[in-house]
Coordinates of C-alpha atoms (C1' of nucleotides) in Angstrom, one line a residue:
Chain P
X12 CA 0.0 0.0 0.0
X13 CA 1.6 3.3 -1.3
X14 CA 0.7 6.8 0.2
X15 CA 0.8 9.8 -1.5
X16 CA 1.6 13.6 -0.1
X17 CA -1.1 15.7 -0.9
X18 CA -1.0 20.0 -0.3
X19 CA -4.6 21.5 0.3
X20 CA -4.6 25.0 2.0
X21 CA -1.0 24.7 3.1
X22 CA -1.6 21.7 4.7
X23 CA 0.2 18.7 3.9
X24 CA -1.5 15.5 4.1
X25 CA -0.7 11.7 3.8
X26 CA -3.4 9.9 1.6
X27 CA -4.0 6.0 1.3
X28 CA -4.7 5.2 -1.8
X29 CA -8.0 4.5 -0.6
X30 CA -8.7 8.3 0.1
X31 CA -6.8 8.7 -3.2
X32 CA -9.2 7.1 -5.3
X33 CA -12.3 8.5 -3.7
X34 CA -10.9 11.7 -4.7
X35 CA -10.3 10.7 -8.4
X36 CA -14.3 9.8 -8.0
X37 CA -14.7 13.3 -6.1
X38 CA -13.4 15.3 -8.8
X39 CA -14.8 13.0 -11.6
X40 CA -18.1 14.4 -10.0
X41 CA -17.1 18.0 -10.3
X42 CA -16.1 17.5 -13.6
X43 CA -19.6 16.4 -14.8
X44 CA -21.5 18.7 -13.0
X45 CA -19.2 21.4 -13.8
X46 CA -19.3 20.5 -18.1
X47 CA -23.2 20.4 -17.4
X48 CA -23.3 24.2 -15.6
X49 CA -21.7 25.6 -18.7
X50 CA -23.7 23.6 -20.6
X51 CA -27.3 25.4 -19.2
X52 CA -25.4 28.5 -18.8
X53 CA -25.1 28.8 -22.8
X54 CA -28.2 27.0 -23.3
X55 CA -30.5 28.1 -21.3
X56 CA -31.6 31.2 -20.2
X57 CA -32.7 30.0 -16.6
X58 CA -30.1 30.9 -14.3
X59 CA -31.7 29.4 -11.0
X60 CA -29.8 26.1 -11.9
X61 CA -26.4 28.4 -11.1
X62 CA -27.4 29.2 -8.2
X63 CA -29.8 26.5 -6.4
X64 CA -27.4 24.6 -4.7
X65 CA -30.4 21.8 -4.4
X66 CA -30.4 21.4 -7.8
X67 CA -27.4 19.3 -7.8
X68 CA -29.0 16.3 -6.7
X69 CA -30.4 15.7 -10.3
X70 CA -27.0 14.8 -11.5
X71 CA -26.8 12.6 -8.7
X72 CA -28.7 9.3 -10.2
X73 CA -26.4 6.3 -9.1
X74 CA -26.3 5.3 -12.4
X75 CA -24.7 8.3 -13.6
X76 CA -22.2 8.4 -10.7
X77 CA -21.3 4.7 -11.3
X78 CA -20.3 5.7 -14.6
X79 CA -18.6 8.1 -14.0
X80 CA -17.1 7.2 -10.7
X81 CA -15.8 3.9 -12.1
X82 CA -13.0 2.9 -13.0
X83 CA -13.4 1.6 -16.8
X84 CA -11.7 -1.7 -17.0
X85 CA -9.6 -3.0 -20.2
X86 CA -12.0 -4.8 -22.3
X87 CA -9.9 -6.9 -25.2
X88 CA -11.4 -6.6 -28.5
X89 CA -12.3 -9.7 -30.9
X90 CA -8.9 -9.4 -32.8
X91 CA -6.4 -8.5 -29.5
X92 CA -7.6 -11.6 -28.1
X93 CA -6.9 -13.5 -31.0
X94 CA -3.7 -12.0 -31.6
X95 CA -2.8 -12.3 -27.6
X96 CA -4.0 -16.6 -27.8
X97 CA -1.5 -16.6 -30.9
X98 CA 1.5 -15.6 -28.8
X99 CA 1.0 -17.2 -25.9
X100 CA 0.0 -20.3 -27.8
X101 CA 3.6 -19.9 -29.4
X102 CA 5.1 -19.2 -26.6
X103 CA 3.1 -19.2 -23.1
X104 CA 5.7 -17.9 -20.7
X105 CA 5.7 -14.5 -19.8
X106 CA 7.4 -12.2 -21.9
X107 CA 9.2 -9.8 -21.0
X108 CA 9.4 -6.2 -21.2
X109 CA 10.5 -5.6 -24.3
X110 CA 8.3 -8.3 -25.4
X111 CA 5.3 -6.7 -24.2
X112 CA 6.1 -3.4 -25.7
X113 CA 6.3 -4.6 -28.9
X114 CA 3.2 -6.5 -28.2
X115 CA 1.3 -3.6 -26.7
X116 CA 2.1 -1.1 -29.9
X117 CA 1.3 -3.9 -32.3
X118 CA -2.3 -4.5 -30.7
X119 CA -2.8 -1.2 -30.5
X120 CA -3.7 -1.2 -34.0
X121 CA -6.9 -3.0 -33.0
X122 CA -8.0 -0.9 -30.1
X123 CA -7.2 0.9 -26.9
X124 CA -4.6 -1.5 -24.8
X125 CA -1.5 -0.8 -22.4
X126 CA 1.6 -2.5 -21.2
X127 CA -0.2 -3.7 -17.6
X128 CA -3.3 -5.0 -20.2
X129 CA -0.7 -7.3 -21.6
X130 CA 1.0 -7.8 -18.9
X131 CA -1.9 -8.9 -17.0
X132 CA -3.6 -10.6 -19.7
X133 CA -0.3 -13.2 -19.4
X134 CA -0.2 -13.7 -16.0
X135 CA -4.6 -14.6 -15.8
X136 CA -4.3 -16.3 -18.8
X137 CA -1.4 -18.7 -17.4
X138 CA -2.7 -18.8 -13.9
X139 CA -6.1 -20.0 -15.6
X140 CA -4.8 -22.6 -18.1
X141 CA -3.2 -24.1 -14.9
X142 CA -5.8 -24.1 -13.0
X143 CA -7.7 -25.7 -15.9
X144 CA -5.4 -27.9 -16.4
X145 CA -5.5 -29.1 -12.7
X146 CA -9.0 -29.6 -12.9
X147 CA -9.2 -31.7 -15.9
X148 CA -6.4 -33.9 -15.0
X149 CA -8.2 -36.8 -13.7
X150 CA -11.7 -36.5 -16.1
X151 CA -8.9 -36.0 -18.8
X152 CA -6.8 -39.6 -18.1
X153 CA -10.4 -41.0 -17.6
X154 CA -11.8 -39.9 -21.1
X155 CA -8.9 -40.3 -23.1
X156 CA -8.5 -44.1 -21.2
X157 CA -12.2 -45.2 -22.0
X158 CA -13.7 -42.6 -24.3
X159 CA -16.0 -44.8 -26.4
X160 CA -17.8 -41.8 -27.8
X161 CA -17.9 -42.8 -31.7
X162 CA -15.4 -40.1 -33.5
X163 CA -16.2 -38.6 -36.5
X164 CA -13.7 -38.1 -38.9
X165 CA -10.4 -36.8 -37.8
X166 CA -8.7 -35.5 -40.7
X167 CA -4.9 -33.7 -41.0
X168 CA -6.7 -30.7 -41.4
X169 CA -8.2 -30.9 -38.3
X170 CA -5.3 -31.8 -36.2
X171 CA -4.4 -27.8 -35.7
X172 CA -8.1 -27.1 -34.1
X173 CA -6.4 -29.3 -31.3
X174 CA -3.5 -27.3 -30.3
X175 CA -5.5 -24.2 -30.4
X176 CA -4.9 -22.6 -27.1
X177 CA -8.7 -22.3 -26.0
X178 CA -11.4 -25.5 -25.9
X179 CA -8.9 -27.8 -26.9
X180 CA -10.1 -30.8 -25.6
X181 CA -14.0 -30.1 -26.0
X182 CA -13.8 -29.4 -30.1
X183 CA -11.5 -31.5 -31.4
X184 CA -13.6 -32.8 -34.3
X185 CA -15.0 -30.1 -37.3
X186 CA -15.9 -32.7 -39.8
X187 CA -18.5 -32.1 -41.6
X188 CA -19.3 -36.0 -42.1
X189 CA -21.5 -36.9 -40.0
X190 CA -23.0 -40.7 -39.6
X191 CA -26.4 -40.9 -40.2
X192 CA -27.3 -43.7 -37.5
X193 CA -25.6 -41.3 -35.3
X194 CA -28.5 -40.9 -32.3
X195 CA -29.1 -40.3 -28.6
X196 CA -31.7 -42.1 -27.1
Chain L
X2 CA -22.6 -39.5 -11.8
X3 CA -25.4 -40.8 -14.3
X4 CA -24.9 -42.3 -17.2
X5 CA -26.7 -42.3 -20.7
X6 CA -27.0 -45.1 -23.0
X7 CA -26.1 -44.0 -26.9
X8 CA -26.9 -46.1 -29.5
X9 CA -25.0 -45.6 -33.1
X10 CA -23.7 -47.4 -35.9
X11 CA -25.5 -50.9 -34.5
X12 CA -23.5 -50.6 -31.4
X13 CA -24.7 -49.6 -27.8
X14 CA -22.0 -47.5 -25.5
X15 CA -22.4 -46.4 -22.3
X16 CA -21.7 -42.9 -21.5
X17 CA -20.2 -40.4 -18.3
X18 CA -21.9 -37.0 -18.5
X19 CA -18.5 -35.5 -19.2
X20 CA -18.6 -37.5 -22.8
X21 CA -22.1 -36.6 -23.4
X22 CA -21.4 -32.9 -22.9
X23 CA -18.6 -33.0 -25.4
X24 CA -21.1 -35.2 -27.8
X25 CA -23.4 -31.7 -27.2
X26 CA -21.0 -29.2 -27.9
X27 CA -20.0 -30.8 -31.1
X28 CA -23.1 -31.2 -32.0
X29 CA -24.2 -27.4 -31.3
X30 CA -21.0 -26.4 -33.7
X31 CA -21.8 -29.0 -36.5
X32 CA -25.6 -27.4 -35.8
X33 CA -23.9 -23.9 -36.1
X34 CA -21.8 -24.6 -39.3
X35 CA -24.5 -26.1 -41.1
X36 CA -26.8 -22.9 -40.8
X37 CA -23.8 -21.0 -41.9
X38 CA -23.4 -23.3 -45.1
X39 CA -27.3 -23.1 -45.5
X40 CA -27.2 -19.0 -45.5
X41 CA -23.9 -19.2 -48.0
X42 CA -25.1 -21.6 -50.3
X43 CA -28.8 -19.7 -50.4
X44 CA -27.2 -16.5 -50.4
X45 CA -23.6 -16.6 -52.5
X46 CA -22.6 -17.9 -55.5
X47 CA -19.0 -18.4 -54.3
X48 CA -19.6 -22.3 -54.2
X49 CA -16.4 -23.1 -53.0
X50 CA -17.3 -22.5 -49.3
X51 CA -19.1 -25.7 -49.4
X52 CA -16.9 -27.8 -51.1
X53 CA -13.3 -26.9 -49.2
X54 CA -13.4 -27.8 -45.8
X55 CA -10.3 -26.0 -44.4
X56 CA -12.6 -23.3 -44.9
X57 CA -14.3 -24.6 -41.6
X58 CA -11.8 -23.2 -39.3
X59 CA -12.9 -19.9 -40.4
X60 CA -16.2 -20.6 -38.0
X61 CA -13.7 -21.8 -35.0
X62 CA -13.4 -18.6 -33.1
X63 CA -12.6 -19.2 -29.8
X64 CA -15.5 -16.7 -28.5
X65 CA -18.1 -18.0 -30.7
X66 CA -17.7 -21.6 -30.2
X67 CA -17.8 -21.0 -26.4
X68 CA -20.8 -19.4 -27.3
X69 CA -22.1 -22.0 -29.4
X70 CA -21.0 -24.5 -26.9
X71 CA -21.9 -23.0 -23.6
X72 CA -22.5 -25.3 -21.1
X73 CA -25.8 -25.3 -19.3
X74 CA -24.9 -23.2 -15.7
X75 CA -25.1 -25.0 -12.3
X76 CA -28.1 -24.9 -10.6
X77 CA -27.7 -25.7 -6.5
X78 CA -30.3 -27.5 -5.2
X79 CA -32.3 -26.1 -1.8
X80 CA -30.3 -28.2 0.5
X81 CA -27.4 -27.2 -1.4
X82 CA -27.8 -23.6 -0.5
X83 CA -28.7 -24.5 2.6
X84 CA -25.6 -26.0 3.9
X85 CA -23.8 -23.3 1.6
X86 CA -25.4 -20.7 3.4
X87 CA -24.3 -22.4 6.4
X88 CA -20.7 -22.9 6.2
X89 CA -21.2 -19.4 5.0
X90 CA -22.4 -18.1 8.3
X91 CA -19.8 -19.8 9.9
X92 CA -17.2 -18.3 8.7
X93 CA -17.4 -16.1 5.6
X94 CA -14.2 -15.9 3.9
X95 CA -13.4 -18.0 1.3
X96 CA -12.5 -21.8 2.0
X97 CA -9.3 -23.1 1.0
X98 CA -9.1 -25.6 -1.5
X99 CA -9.2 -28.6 1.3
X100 CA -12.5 -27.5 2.0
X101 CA -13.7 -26.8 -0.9
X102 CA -13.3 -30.2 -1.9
X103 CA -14.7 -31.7 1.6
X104 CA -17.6 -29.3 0.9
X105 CA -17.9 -30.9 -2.7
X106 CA -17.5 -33.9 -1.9
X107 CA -20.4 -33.3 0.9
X108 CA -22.6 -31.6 -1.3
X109 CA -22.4 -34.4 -3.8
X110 CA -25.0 -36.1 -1.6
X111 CA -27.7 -33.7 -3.0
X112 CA -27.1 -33.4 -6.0
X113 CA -24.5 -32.6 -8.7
X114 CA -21.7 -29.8 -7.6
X115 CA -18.4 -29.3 -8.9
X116 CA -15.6 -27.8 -7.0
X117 CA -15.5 -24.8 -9.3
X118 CA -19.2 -23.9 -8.5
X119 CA -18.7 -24.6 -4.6
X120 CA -15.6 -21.5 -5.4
X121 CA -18.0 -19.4 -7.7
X122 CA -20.6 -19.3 -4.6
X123 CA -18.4 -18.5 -2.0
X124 CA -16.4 -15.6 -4.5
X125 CA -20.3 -14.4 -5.2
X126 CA -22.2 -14.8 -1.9
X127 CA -18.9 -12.7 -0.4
X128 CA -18.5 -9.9 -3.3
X129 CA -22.6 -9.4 -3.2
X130 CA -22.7 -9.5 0.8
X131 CA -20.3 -6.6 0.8
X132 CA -22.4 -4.8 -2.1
X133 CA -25.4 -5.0 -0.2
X134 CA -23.5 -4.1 3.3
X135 CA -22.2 -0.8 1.2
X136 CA -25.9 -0.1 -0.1
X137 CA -27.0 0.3 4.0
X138 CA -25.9 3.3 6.0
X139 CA -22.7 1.5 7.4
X140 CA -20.9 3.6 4.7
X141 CA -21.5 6.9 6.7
X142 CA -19.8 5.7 9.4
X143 CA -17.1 4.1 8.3
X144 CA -16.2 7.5 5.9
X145 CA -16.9 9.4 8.8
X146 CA -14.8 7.4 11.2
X147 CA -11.2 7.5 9.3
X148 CA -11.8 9.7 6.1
X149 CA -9.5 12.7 6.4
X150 CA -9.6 13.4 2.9
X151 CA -10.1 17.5 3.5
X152 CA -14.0 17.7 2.9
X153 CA -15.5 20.2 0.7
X154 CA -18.0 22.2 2.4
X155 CA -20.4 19.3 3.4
X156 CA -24.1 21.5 3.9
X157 CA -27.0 19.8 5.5
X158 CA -28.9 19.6 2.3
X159 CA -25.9 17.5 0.7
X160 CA -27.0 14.7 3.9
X161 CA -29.5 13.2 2.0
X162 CA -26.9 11.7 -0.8
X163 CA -25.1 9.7 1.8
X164 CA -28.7 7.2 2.6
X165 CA -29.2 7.2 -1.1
X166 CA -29.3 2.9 -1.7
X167 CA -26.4 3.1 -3.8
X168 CA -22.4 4.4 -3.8
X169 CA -23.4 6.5 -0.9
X170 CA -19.5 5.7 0.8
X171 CA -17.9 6.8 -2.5
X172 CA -19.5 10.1 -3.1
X173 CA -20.2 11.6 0.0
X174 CA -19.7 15.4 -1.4
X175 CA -21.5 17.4 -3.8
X176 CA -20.8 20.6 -2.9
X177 CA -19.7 22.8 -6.1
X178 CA -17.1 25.7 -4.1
X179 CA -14.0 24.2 -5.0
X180 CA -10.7 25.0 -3.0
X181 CA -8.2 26.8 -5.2
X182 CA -5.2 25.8 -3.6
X183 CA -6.5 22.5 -3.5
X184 CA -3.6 20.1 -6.0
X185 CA -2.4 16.6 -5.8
X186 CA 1.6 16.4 -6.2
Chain C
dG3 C1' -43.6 -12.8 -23.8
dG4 C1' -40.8 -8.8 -22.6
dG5 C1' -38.4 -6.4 -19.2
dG6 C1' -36.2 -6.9 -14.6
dT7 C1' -33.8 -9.3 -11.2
dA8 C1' -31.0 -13.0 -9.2
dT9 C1' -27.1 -15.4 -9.7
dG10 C1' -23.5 -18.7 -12.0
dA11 C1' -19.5 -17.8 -14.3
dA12 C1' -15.7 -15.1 -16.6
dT13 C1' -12.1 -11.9 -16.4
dG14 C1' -9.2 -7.6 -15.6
dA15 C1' -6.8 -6.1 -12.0
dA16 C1' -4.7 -6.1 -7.3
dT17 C1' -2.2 -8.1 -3.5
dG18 C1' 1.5 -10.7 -0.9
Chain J
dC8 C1' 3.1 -16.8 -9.2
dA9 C1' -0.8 -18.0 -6.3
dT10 C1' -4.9 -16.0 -4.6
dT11 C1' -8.3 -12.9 -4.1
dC12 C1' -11.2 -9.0 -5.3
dA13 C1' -14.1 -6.1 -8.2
dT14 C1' -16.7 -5.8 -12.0
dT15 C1' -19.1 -7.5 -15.9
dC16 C1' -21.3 -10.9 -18.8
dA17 C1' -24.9 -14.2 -19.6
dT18 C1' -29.0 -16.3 -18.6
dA19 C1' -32.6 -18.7 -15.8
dC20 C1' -36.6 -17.3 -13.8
dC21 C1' -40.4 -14.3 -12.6
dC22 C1' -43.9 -11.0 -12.9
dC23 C1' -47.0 -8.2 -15.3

DNA sequence: GGGGTATGAATGAATG
DNA sequence: CATTCATTCATACCCC
């Protein structure tokens, strides 16, 4: 946990990052309500919105404030998730810095992403495929000892599908063949 | 553990539920790349999409065939919850791995229960515990208590904000007369 | 039967 | 790196 010095009114103050961060919210806050005063100023001829503080409650719906307030979160897009499996399929340690530099300028082709994305995106996706892993051991020896299930064709082609890094051992057959007895009952 | 009997090709197998899920998800992408031939073959003349089948991977997105191939989600059973909400009550913060196994292997006993879904419950019955604690007045006092962020002007008519059911501990403030001095360094 | 809520699960990020 | 937290996504279920 890191502090930070803070000056208000020639007072100097320690800050957890807790108090930090409700700050950041704070002043989110101001700056709405702020953009929205200038806003009715220009607009609008009624001035009692510069003046009543009351009024300020009407920018207060919780929704609103969440947005504003919260912290957006990285979401990956379609092709920076792609392009992220593709490394780490290659290669799933973590890379280093360098590495995820050059990864984090090429991706940012395809949307907003940053070093710490990447960065992070490596460390959950390892973490995960091991815990995957762990989890599967024993249904996985037991399948592949016993599997009876009738395979469908399981051509060259196909054999790629079953390195690919996600849902590799729950669609390893794309053949389009399929047996017409083939039935559940 | 139940098992299903499967008839095909003349030949009866007996099958684990883990085998007849995969069966499913295959099934839902053969379902899924048939509707996609259908809709090319009605709608282009390219007829080569139907004929080449390394053109299938083209449908293997990682996000669409966990889509396609969603699993149905775990559903605890009352007595489930019940002893859940129990161990919950005893001691709310999350179980280590040893006991989440005992409490799957408990659990088992009424019904079907994974250790994953024994982890998801406890992860969500704690994160939406705290939500709803946050949503009650507790937050007043506990930003009263140790909050020495400097406050802005805090005026009785601001009060009301601080019941209001949601982010009431993040936004306490609303007051528009902004310190000048006031800077982070 | 469409919108709203509850809740199982996924995931970005933080912590030690 | 192992865990945990916070947030979001997805959907089963419910009510009008």
């Amino acid at each position: 946990m890191e502090n930070f010095d803070m000056h208000c009114c020639n007072e100097k103050f320690r800050m957890t990052d807790e108090q930090v961060e409700t700050l950041r919210k704070q002043i989110a806050v101001y700056t709405y309500i702020s953009e929205q005063l200038i806003q009715r100023h220009t607009h609008s001829s009624s001035r009692q919105h510069l003046t009543n503080g009351a009024r300020m409650r009407m920018f207060c719906d919780s929704r609103l404030i969440d947005k504003l307030s919260s912290k957006q979160r990285w979401k990956p897009t379609i092709s920076q998730v792609q392009a992220l499996e593709k490394i780490y399929a290659a290669n799933p340690e973590a890379p280093n810095k360098e590495t995820i530099k050059k990864i984090t300028v090429d991706l940012s082709e395809h949307g907003k992403i940053s070093e710490s994305n990447v960065y992070n995106w490596f460390q959950n996706r390892r973490a995960r495929s091991k815990k995957k892993k762990h989890s599967n051991v024993d249904a996985k020896s037991k399948v592949d000892s016993k599997d009876k299930i009738p395979k469908l064709n399981e051509s060259d082609e196909n054999l790629g599908h079953q390195n690919s890094p996600e849902n590799s051992d729950f669609l390893p057959y794309f053949n389009l063949e399929l047996d017409e007895s083939f039935a559940i009952l």
